[in-house]
PDB file of C-alpha atoms and ligand atoms in Angstrom:
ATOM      1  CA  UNK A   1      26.165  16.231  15.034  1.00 70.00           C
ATOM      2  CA  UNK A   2      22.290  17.101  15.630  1.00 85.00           C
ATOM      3  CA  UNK A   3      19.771  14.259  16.059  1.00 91.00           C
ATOM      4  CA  UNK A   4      17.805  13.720  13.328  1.00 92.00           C
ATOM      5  CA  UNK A   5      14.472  15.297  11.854  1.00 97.00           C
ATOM      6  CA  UNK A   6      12.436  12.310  12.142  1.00 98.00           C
ATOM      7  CA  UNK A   7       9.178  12.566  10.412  1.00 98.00           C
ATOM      8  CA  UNK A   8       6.146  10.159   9.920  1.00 98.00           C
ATOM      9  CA  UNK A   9       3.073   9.973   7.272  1.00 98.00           C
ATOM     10  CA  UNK A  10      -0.317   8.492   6.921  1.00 98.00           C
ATOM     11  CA  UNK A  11      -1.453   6.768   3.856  1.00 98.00           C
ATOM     12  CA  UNK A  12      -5.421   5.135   3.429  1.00 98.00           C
ATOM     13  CA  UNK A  13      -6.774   3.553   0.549  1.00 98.00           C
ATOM     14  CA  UNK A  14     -10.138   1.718  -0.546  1.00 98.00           C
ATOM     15  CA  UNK A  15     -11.245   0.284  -3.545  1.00 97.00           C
ATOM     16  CA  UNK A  16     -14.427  -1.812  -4.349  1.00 98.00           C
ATOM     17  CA  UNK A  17     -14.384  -5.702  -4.642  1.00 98.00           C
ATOM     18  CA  UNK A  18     -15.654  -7.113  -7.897  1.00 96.00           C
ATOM     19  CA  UNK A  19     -15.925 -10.615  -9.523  1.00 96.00           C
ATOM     20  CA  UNK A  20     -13.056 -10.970 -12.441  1.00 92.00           C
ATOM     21  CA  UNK A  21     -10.766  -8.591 -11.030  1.00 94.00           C
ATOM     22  CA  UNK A  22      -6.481  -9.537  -9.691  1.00 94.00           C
ATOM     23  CA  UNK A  23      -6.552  -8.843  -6.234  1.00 97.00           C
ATOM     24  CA  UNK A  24      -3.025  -7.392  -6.109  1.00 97.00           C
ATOM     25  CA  UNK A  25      -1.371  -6.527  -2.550  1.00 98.00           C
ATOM     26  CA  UNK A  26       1.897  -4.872  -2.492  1.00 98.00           C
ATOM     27  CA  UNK A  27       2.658  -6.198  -5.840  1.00 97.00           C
ATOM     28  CA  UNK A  28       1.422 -10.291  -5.523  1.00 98.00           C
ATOM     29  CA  UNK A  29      -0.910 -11.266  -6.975  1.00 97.00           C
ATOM     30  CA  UNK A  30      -3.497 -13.281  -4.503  1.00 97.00           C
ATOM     31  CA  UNK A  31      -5.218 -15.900  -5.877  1.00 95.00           C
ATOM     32  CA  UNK A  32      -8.672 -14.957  -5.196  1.00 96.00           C
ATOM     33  CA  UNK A  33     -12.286 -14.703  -7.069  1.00 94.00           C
ATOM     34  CA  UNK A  34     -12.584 -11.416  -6.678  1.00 96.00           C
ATOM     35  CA  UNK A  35     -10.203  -8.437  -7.222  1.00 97.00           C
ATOM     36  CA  UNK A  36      -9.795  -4.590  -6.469  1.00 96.00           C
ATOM     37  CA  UNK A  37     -11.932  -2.069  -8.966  1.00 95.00           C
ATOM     38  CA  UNK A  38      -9.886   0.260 -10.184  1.00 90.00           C
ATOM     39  CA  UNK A  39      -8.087   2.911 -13.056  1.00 85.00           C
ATOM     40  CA  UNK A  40      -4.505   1.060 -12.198  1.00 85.00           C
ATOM     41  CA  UNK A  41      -4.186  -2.220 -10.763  1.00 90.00           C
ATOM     42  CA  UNK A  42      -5.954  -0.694  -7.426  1.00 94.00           C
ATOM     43  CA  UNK A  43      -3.008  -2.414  -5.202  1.00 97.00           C
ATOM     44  CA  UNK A  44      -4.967  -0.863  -2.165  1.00 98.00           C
ATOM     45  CA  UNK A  45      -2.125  -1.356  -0.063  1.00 98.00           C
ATOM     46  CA  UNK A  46       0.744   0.032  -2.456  1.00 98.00           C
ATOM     47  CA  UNK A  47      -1.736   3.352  -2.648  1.00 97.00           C
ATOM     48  CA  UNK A  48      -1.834   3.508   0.967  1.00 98.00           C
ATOM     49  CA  UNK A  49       1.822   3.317   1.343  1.00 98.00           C
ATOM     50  CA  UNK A  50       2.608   5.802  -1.620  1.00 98.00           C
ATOM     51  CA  UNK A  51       0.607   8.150   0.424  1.00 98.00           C
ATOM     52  CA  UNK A  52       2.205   7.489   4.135  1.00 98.00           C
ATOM     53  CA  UNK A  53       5.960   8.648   2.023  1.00 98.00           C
ATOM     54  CA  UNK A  54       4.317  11.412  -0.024  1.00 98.00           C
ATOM     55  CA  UNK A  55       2.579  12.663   3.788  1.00 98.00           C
ATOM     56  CA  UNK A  56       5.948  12.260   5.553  1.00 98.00           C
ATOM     57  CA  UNK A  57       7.711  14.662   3.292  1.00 98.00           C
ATOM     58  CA  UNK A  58       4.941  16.842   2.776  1.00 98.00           C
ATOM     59  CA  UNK A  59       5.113  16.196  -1.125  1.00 98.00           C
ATOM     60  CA  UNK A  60       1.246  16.209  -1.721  1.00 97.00           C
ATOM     61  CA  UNK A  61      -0.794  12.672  -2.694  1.00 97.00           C
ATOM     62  CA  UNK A  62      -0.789  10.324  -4.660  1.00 94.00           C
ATOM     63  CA  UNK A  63      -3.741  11.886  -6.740  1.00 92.00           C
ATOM     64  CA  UNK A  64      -1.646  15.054  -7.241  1.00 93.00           C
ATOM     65  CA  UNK A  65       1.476  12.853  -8.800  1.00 92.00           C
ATOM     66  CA  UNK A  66      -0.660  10.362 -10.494  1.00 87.00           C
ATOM     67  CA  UNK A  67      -4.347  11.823 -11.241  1.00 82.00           C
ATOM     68  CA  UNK A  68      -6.611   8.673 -12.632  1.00 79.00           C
ATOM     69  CA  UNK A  69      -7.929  10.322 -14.846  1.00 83.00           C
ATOM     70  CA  UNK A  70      -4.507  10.182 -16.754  1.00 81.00           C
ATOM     71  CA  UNK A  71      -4.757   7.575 -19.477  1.00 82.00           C
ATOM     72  CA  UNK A  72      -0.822   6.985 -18.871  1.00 78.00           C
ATOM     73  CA  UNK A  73      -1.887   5.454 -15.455  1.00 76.00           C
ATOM     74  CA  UNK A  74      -4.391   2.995 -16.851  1.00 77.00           C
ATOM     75  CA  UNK A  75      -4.301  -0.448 -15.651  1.00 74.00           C
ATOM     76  CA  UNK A  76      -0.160   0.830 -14.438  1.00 81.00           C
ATOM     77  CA  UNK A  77       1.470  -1.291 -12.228  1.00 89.00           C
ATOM     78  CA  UNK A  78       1.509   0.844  -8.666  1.00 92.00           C
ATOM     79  CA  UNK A  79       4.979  -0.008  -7.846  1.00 94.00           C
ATOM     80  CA  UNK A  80       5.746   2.449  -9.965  1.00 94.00           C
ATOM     81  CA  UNK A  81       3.934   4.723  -7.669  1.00 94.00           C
ATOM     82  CA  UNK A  82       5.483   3.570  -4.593  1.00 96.00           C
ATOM     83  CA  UNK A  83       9.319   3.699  -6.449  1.00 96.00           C
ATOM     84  CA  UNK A  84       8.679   7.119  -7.256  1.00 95.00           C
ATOM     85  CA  UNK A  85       7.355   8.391  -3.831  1.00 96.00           C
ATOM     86  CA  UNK A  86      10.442   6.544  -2.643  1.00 97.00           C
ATOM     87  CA  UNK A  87      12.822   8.300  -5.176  1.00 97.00           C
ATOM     88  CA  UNK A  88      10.707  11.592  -4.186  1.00 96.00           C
ATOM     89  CA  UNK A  89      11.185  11.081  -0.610  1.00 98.00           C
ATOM     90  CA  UNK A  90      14.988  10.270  -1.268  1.00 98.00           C
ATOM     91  CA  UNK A  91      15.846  13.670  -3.601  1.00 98.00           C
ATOM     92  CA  UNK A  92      14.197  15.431  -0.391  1.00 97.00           C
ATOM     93  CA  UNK A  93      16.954  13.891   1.410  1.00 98.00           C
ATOM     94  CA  UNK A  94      15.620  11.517   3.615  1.00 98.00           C
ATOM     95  CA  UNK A  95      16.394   7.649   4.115  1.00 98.00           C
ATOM     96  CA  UNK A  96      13.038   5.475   4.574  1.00 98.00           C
ATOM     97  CA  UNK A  97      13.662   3.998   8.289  1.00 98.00           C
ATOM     98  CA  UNK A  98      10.456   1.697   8.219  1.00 98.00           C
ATOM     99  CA  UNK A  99       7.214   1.465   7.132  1.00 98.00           C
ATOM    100  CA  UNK A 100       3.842  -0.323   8.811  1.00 99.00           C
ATOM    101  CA  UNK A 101       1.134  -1.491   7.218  1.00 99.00           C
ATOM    102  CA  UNK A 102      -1.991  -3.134   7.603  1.00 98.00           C
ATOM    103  CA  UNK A 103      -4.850  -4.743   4.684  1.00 98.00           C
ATOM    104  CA  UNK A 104      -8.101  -4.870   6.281  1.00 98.00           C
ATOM    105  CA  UNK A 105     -10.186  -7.958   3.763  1.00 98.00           C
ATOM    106  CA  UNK A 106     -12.559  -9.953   5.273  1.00 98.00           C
ATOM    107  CA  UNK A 107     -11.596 -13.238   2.764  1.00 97.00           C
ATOM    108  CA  UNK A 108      -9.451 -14.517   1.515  1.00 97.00           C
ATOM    109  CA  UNK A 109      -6.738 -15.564   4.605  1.00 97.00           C
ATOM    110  CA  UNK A 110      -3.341 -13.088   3.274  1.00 98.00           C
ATOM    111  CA  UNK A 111      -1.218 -14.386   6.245  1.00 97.00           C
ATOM    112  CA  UNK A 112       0.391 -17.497   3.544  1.00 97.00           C
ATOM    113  CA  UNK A 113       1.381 -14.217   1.390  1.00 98.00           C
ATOM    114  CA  UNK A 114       3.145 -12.062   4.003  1.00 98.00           C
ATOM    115  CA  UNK A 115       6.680 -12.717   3.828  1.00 98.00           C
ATOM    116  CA  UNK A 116       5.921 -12.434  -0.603  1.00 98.00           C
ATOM    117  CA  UNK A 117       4.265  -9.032  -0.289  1.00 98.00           C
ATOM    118  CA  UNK A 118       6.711  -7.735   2.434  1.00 98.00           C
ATOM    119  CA  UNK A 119       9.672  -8.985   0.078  1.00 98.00           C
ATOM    120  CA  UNK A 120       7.723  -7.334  -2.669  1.00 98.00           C
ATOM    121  CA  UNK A 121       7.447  -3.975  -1.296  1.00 98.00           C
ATOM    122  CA  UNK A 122      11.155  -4.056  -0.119  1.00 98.00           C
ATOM    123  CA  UNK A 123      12.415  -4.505  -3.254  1.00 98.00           C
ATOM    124  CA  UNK A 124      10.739  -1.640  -4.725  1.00 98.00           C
ATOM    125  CA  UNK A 125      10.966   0.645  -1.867  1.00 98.00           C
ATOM    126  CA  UNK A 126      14.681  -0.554  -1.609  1.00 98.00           C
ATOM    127  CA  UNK A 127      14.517  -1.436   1.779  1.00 98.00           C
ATOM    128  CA  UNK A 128      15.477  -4.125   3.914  1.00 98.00           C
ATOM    129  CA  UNK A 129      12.356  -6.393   4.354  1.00 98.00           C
ATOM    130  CA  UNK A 130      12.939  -5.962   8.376  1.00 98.00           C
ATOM    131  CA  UNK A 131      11.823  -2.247   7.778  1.00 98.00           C
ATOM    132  CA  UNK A 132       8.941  -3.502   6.016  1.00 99.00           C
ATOM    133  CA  UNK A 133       5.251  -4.840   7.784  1.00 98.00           C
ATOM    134  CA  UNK A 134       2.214  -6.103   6.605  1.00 98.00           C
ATOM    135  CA  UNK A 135      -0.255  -7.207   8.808  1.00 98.00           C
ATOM    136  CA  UNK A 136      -4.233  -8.509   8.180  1.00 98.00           C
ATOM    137  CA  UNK A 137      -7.457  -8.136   9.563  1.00 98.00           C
ATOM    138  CA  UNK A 138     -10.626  -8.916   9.161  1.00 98.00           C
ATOM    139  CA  UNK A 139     -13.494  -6.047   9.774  1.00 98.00           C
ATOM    140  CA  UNK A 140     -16.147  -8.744  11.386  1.00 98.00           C
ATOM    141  CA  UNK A 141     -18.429  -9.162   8.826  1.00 98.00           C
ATOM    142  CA  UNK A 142     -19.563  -5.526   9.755  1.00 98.00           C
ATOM    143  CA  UNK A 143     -20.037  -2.612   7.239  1.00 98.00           C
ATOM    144  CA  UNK A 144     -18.906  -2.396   3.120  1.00 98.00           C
ATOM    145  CA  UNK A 145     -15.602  -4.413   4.132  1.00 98.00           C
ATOM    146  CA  UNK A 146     -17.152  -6.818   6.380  1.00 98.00           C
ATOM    147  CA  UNK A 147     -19.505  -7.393   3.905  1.00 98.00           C
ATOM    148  CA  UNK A 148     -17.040  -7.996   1.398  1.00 97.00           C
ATOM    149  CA  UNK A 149     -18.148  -5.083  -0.703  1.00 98.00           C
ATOM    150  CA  UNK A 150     -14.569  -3.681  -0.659  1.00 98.00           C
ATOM    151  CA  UNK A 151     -11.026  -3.756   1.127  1.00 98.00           C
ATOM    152  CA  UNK A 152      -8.915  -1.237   2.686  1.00 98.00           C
ATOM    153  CA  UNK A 153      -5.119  -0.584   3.467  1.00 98.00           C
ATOM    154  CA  UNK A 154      -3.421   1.702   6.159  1.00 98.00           C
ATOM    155  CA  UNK A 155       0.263   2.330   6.255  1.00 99.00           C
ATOM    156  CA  UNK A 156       2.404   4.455   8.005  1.00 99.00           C
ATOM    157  CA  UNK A 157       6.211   5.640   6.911  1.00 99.00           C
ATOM    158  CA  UNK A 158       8.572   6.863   8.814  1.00 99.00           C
ATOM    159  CA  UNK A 159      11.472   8.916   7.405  1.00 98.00           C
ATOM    160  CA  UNK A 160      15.044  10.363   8.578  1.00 98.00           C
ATOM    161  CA  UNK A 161      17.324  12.935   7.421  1.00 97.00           C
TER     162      UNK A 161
HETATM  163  O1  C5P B   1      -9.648  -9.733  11.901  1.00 74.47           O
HETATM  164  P1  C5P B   1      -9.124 -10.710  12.898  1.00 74.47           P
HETATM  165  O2  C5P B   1      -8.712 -10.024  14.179  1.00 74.47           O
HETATM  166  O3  C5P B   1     -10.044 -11.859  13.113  1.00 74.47           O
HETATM  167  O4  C5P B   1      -7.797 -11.323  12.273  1.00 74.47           O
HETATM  168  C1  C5P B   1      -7.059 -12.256  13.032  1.00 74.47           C
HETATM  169  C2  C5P B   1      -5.792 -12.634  12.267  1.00 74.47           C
HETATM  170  O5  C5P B   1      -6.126 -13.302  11.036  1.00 74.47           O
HETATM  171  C3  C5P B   1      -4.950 -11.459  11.854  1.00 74.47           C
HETATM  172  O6  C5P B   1      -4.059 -11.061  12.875  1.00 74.47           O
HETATM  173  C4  C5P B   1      -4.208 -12.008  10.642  1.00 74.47           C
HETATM  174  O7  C5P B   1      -3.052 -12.704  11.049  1.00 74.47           O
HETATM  175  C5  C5P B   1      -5.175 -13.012  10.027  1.00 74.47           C
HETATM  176  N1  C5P B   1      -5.878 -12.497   8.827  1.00 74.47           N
HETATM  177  C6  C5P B   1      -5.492 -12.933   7.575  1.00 74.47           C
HETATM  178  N2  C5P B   1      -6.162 -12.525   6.457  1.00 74.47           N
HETATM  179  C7  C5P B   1      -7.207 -11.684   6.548  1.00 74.47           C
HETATM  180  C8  C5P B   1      -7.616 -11.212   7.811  1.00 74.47           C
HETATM  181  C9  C5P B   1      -6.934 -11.645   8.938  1.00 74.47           C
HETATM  182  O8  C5P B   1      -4.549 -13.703   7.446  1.00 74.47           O
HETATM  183  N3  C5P B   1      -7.853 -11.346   5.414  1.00 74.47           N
HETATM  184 MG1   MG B   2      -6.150   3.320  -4.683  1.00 74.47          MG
END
């Protein structure tokens, strides 16, 4: 038998912070004052990991399966994005070996929430929660995030077939 075409992908995301907003990470909901701006629930960190699937197939973005300007897509849930760039990813004929993640947010402390968001995104994806991280940082109180103008998420996926 051959080895395996082993393939990674890239997802980033940012959204602006406002007052009256959820703050939604991989699918909890963080108690928080302020939450993500946005045409869905703006769960920076499911976008970025839609994205990091979608790039290791080569299947496009998550833009090009879900355009915002769609009024289906309004205030939608995005773990519906991430199951379908999963199911996507799966018809191509891969299996999802792990993903890596990180949520860059300069408050509120996430690090109580990882094992709930990781658990979140491995029952969508489907995965085993050992294929799935989430780490934190901070940016340093430097720039838009620092300054707590807006968040970011960066994942990476990395698929087998
Ligand atoms: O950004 P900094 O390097 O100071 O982050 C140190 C640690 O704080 C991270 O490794 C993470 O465990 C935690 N953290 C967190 N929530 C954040 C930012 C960082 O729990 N919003
Ligand atoms: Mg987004």
């Amino acid at each position: 038998m051959s080895a395996p075409e082993v393939r990674t992908g890239l997802g980033w995301d940012v959204h602006r912070l406002a007052a009256g907003r959820p703050l939604i990470l991989g699918g909890v909901a963080i108690a928080w004052d302020f939450g993500l701006e946005g045409h869905s629930d703006a769960d920076i960190l499911s976008h970025a990991i839609t994205d990091a699937l979608l790039g290791a197939a080569a299947l496009g973005d998550i833009g090009m399966h879900f355009p915002d300007t769609d009024p289906r897509w309004k205030g939608a849930d995005s773990a519906q994005f991430l199951a379908h760039a999963a199911a996507l990813v799966r018809n191509a004929g891969y299996r999802i070996v792990n993903i890596d993640s990180t949520v860059i947010l300069e408050r509120p402390k996430l690090k109580d929430y990882r094992i709930a968001i990781r658990e979140s995104l491995a029952r969508t994806l489907g995965l085993d929660v050992e294929r799935v991280s989430v780490k934190f940082k901070t940016a340093e109180r430097v720039g838009p995030v620092g300054e707590g103008l807006s968040a970011e998420a960066q994942a990476i996926a990395t698929i087998a077939r």
